[in-house]
Coordinates of C-alpha atoms in Angstrom, one line a residue:
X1 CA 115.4 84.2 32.7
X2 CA 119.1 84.8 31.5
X3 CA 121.3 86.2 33.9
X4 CA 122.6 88.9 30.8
X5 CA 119.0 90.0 30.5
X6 CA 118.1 93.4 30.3
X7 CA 117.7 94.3 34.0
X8 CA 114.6 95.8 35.2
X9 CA 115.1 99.6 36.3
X10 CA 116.1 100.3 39.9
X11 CA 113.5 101.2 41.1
X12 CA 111.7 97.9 40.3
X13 CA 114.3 95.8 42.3
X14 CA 113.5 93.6 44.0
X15 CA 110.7 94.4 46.4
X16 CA 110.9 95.1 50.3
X17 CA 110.9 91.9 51.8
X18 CA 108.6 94.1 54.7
X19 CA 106.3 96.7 53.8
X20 CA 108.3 99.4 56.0
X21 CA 111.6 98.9 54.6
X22 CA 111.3 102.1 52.8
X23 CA 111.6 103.4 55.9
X24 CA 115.0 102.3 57.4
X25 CA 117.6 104.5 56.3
X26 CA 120.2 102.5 54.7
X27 CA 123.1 103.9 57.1
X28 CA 121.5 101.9 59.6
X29 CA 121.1 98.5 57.6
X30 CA 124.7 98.9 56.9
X31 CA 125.8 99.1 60.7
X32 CA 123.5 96.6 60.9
X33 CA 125.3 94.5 58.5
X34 CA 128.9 95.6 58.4
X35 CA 130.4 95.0 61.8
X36 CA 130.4 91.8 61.2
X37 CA 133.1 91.6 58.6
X38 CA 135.3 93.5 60.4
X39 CA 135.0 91.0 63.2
X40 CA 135.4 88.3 60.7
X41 CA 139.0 90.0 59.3
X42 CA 140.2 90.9 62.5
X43 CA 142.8 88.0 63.3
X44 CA 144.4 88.7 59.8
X45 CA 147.5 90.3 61.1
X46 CA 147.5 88.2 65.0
X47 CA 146.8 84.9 63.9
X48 CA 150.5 84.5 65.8
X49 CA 149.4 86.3 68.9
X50 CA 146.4 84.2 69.2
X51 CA 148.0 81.1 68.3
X52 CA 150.7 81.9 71.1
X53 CA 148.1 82.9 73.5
X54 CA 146.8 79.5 73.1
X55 CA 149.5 77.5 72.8
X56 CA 148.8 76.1 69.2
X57 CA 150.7 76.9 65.6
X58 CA 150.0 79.6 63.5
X59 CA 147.9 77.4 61.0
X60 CA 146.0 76.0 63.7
X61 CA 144.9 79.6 65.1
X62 CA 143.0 79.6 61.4
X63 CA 140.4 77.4 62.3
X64 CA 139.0 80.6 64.6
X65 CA 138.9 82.4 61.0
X66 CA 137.4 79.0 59.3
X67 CA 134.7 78.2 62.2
X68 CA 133.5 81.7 61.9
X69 CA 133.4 81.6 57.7
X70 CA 131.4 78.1 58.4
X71 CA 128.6 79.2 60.9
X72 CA 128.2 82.4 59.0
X73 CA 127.7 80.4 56.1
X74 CA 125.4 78.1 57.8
X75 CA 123.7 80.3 59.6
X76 CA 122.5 82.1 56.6
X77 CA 120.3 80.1 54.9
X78 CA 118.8 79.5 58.4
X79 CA 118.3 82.6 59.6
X80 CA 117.0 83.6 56.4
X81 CA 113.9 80.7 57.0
X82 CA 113.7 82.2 60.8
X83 CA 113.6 85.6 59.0
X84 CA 110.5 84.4 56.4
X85 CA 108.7 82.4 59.1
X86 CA 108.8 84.4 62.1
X87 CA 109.6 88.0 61.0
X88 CA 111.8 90.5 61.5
X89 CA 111.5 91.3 65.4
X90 CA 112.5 87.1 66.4
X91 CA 115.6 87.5 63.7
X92 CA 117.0 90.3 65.4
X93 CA 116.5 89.5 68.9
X94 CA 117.8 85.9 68.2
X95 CA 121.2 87.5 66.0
X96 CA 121.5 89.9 69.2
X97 CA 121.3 86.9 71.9
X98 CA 123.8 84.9 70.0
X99 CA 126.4 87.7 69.3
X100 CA 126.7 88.9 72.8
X101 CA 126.5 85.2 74.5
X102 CA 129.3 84.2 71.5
X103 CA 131.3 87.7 72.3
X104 CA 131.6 86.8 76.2
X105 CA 132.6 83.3 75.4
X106 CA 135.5 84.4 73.2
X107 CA 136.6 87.0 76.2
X108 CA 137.3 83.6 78.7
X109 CA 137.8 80.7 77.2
X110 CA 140.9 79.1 77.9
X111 CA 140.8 76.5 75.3
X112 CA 140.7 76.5 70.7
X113 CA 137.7 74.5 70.9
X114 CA 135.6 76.6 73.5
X115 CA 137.1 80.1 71.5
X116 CA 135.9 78.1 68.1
X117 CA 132.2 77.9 70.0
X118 CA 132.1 81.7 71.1
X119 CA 133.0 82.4 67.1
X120 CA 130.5 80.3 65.9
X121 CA 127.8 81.8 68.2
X122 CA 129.0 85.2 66.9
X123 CA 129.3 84.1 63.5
X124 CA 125.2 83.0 63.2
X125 CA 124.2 86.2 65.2
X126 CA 126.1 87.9 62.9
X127 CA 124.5 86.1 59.5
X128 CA 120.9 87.0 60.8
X129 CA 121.8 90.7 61.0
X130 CA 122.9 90.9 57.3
X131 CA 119.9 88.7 56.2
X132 CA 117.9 90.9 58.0
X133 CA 119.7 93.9 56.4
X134 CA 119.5 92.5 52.5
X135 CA 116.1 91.9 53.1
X136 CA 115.5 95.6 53.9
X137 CA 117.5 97.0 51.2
X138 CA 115.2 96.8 48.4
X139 CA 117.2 98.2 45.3
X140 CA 120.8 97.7 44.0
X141 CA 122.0 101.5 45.4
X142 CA 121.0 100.6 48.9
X143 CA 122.3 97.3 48.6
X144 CA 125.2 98.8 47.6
X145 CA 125.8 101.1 50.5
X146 CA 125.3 98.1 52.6
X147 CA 128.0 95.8 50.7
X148 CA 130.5 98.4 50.8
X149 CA 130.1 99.4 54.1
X150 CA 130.7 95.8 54.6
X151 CA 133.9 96.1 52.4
X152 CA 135.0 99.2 54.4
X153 CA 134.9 97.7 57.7
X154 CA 136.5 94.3 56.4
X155 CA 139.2 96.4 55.5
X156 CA 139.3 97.9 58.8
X157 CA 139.2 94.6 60.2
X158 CA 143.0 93.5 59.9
X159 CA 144.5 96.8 61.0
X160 CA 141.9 97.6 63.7
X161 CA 142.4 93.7 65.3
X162 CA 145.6 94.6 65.4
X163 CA 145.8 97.7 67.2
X164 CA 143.1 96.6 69.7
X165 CA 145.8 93.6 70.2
X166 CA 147.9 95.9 70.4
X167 CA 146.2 98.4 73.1
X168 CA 144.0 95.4 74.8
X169 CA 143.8 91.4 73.9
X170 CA 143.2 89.4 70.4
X171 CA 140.1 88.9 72.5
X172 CA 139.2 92.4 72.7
X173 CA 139.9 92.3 68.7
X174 CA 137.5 89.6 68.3
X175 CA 134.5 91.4 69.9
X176 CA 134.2 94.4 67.4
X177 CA 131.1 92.7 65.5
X178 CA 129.2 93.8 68.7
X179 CA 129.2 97.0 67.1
X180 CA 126.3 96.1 65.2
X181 CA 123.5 95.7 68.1
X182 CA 123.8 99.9 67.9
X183 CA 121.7 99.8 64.7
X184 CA 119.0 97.7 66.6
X185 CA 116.8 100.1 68.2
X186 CA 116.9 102.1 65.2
X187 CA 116.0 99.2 63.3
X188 CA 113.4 98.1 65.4
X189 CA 111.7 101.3 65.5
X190 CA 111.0 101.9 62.3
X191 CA 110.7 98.0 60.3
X192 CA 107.9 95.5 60.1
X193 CA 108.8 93.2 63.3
X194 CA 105.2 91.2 62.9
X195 CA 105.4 87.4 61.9
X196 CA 104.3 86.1 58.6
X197 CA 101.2 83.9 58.7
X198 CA 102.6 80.3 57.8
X199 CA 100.8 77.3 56.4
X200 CA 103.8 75.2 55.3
X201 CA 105.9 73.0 58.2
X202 CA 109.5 74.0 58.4
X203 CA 111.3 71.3 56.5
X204 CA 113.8 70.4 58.8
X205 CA 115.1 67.5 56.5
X206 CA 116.2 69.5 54.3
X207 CA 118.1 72.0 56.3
X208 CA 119.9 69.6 58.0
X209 CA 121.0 68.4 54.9
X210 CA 122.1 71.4 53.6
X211 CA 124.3 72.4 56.5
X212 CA 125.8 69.0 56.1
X213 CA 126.5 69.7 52.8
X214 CA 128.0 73.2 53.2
X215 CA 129.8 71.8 56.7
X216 CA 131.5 69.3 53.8
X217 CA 132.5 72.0 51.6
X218 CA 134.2 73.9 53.9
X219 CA 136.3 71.4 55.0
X220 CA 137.2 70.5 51.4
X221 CA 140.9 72.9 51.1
X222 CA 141.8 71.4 54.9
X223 CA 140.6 67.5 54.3
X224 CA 140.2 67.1 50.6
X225 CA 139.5 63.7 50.0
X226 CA 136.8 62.6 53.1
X227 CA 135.3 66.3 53.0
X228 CA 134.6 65.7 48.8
X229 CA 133.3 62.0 49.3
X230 CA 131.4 64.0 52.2
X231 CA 130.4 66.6 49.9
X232 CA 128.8 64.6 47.1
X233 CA 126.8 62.3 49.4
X234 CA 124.9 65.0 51.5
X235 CA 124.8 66.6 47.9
X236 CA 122.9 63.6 46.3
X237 CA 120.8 63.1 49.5
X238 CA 120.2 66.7 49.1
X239 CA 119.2 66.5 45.3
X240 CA 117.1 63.3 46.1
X241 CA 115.0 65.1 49.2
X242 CA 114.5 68.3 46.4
X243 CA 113.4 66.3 44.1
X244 CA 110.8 64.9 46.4
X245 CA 109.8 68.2 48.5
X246 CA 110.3 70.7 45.6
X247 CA 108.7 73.7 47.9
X248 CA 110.9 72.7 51.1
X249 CA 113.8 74.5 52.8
X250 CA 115.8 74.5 49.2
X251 CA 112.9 75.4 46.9
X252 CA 113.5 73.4 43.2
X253 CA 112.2 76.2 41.2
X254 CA 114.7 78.9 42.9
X255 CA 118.1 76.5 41.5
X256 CA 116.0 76.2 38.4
X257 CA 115.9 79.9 37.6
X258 CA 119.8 80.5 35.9
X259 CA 119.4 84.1 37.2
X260 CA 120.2 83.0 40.7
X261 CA 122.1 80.0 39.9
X262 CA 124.6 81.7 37.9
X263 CA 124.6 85.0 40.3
X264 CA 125.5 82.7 42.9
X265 CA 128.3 80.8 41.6
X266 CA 129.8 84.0 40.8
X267 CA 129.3 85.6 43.5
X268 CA 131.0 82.8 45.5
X269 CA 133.9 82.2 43.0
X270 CA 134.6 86.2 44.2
X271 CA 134.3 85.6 47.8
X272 CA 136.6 82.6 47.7
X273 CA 139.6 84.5 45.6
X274 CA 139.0 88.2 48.1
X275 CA 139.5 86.1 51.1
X276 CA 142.1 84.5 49.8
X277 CA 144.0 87.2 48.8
X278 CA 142.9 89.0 52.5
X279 CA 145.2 86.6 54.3
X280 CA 147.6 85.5 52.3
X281 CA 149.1 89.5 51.2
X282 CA 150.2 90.1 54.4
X283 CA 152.5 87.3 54.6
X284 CA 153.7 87.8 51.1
X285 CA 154.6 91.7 52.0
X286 CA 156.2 90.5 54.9
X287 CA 158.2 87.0 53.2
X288 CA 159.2 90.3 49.7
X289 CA 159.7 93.4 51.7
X290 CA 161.2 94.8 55.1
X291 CA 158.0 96.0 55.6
X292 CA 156.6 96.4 59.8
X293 CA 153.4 94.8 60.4
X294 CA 151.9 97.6 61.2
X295 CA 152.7 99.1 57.7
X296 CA 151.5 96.1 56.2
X297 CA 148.1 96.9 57.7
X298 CA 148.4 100.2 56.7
X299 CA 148.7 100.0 53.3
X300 CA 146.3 97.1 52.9
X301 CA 143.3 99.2 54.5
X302 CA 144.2 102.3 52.0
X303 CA 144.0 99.8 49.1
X304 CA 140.5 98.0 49.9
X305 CA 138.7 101.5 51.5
X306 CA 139.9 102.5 47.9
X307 CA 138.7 99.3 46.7
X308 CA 134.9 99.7 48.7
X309 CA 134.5 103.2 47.5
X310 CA 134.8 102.2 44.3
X311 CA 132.4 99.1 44.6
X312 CA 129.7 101.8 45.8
X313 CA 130.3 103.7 42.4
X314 CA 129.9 100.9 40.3
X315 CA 126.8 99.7 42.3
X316 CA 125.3 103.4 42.1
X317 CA 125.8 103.2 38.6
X318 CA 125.0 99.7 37.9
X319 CA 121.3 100.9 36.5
X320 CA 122.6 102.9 34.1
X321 CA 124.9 100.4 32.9
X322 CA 123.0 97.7 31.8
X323 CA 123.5 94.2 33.5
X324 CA 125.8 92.9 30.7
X325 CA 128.4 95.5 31.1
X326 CA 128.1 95.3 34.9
X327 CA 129.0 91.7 34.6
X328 CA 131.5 92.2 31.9
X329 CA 133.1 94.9 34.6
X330 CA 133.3 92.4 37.7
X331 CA 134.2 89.3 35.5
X332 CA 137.3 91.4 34.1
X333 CA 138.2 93.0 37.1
X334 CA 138.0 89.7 39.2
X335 CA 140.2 87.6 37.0
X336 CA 142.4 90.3 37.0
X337 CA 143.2 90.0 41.0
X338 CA 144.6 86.8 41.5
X339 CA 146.5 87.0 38.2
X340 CA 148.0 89.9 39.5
X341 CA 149.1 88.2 42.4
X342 CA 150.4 85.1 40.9
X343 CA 152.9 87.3 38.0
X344 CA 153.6 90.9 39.5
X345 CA 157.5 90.9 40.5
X346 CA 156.9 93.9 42.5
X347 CA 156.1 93.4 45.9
X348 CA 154.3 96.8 46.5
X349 CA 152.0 96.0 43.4
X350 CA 150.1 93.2 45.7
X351 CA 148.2 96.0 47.5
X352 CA 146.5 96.7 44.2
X353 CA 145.5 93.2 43.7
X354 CA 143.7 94.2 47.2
X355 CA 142.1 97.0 46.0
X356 CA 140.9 94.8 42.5
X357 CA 139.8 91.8 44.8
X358 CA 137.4 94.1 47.3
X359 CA 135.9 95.9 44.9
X360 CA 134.8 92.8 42.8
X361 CA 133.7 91.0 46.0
X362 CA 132.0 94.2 47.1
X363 CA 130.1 95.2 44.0
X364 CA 129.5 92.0 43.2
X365 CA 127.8 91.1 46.3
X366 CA 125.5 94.1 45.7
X367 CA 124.6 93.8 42.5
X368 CA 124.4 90.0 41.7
X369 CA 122.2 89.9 45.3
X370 CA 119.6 92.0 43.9
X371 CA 119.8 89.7 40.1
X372 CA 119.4 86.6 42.4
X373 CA 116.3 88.1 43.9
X374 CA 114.8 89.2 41.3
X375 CA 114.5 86.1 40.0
X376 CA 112.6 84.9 42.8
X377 CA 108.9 85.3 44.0
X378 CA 108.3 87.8 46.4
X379 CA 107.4 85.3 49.0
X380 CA 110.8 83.4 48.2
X381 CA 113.3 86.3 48.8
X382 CA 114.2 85.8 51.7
X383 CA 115.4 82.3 51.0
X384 CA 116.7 83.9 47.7
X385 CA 118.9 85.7 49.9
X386 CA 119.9 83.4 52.5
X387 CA 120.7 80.8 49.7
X388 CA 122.9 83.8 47.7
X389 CA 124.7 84.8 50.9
X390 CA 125.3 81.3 51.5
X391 CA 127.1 80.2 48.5
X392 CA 129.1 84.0 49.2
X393 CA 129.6 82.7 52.9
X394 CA 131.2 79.3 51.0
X395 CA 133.8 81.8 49.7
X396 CA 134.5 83.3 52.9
X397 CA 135.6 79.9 54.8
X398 CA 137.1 78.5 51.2
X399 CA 139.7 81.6 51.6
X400 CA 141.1 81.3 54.7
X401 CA 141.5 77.7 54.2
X402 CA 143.2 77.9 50.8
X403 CA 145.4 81.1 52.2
X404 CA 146.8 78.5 55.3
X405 CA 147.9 75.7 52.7
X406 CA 149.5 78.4 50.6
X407 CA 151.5 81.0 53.1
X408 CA 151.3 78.4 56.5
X409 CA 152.2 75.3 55.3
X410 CA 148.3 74.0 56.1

């Protein structure tokens, strides 16, 4: 199936991933889903104060920002085989656990490496909500609402960690993804918590593999040479064990189908450039202006809320479109971004390549997640989606890393 082919209508996208989906109002899968990128933007603006509060540099207060891109992008793919083998109800109750054990760790620990643990914990809780929110969403306009309610609280993220620094602690700032467990009960209430009935084992092989494999990737913009000699052995082992168990954790027919292969690549290509452009603004605005921080975070949240509300049009309207001018939209608009960033000689003009990187990231995440689905069997959605979000989640801890080596000195 091409990924330019003639989409199939709304309404026909893709199906529930539980039969009471339907039923959840889609304000509630999005502060299900959403909280969790503002906790994953709030250190943008007090990566100093953290790295002061622990008595590190500035670029090594990134690998809080890093750890947490990593686990979310690990934990995706697993809680989205949690999510298709045990249901709904242990994925939520398992996200919950983890965010608030992760949230109290963060609040004491002395120490980087212990802070790096409570971020990680909050990180996976935090993947299985959205996987558990995607799965519900059932068509690209409730997808959308979900993406750019993720967009609008990522651009809260930076100005709202700083203010609770500000008022509180970076630690406070840290703990805002807890926000989410107020969409649970709702959640609960009205979705389809049973188990699926199983007759496969869990292929544990394989997921081990590919967390190595992602794990190597990440580490790729901090360690290039051992993390791409990592890369492309637990990516051949991982290719070899495919080959051999085509229906196991990575199924062989799903990288097959160009439909998700291609949606994606894109969608992480996106991720990677909005991230990197999240953190390293700021420091440009501060190195070509006189401006205060906290105008810095001011203007950058007016340009990507600008930039989510117009991702939510686009995804509204992506139907009526057609999926080659969708494409043609968010190809356009995404090159545009960094370019912008790289040429403009006025300063104030970076807050628009915010507002250009957000809403391709944003739309994009929407409407390529429903194309990658739809290319999937019904029983393989939800590894359709934890697979998609995964390659996005890649994007997400390729940013920050890139950002450091470019505004930080690495």
């Amino acid at each position: 199936m091409s990924l330019l082919a003639r989409p199939r209508p709304a309404a026909q996208a893709p199906a529930p991933a539980t039969p009471a989906s339907p039923h959840v109002p889609c304000a509630w899968l999005a502060l299900l889903a959403a909280p969790v990128a503002a906790s994953a933007n709030s250190p943008v603006l007090i990566l100093p104060d953290m790295a002061g509060s622990l008595g590190i540099r500035t670029a090594t207060a990134t690998w809080l920002v890093t750890v947490f891109a990593w686990a979310m992008a690990v934990g995706t793919p697993l809680m989205a085989a949690l999510l298709r083998r045990r249901g709904l109800g242990a994925t939520l109750r398992l996200s919950a656990l983890l965010i608030v054990v992760g949230t109290a760790v963060v609040a004491v620990a002395p120490w980087l490496p212990l802070a790096m643990t409570g971020r990680a914990a909050q990180a996976v809780g935090g993947a299985g909500l959205v996987t558990a929110a995607m799965s519900l969403a059932g068509s690209v306009r409730r997808m959308g609402v979900i993406t750019a309610g993720f967009g609008t609280l990522g651009a809260v993220g930076p100005l709202l960690g700083s203010a609770i620094a500000g008022t509180s602690s970076w630690r406070a700032s840290l703990a805002v993804g807890a926000v989410a467990l107020l969409a649970l009960p709702a959640v609960m209430r009205r979705a389809d918590l049973s188990a699926p009935e199983q007759t496969t084992p869990f292929d544990g092989r394989g997921a081990a593999l590919l967390v190595l494999t992602a794990t190597a990737l990440v580490l790729v913009p901090r360690y290039p040479l051992p993390a791409v000699a990592a890369a492309l052995t637990s990516t051949a082992l991982l290719a070899l064990h495919i080959r051999s168990h085509p229906t196991g954790f990575v199924p062989a027919a799903l990288l097959r189908t160009r439909a998700f292969a291609l949606s994606a690549l894109i969608a992480c290509t996106f991720a990677t450039s909005y991230f990197t452009l999240l953190f390293t603004i700021p420091q440009l605005l501060r190195d070509r202006t006189d401006w205060s921080t906290s105008t810095i975070g001011t203007g950058q949240l007016v340009a990507l809320l600008v930039g989510s509300a117009l991702s939510m049009v686009l995804a509204a309207a992506s139907a009526g479109l057609g999926r080659p001018r969708v494409l043609t939209i968010l190809l356009t608009v995404g090159a545009l971004a960094p370019l912008t960033a790289v040429l403009t000689p006025w300063a104030p003009l970076l807050l628009l390549v915010a507002t250009l990187a957000v809403f391709t990231t944003s739309a994009g995440q929407a409407t390529l997640a429903v194309y990658a689905t739809q290319a999937a069997p019904a029983a393989q959605r939800p590894t359709a989606i934890g697979l998609f979000n995964l390659c996005y989640q890649l994007g997400g801890a390729f940013g920050p890393a890139i950002a450091a080596l470019i505004t930080l000195g690495g």
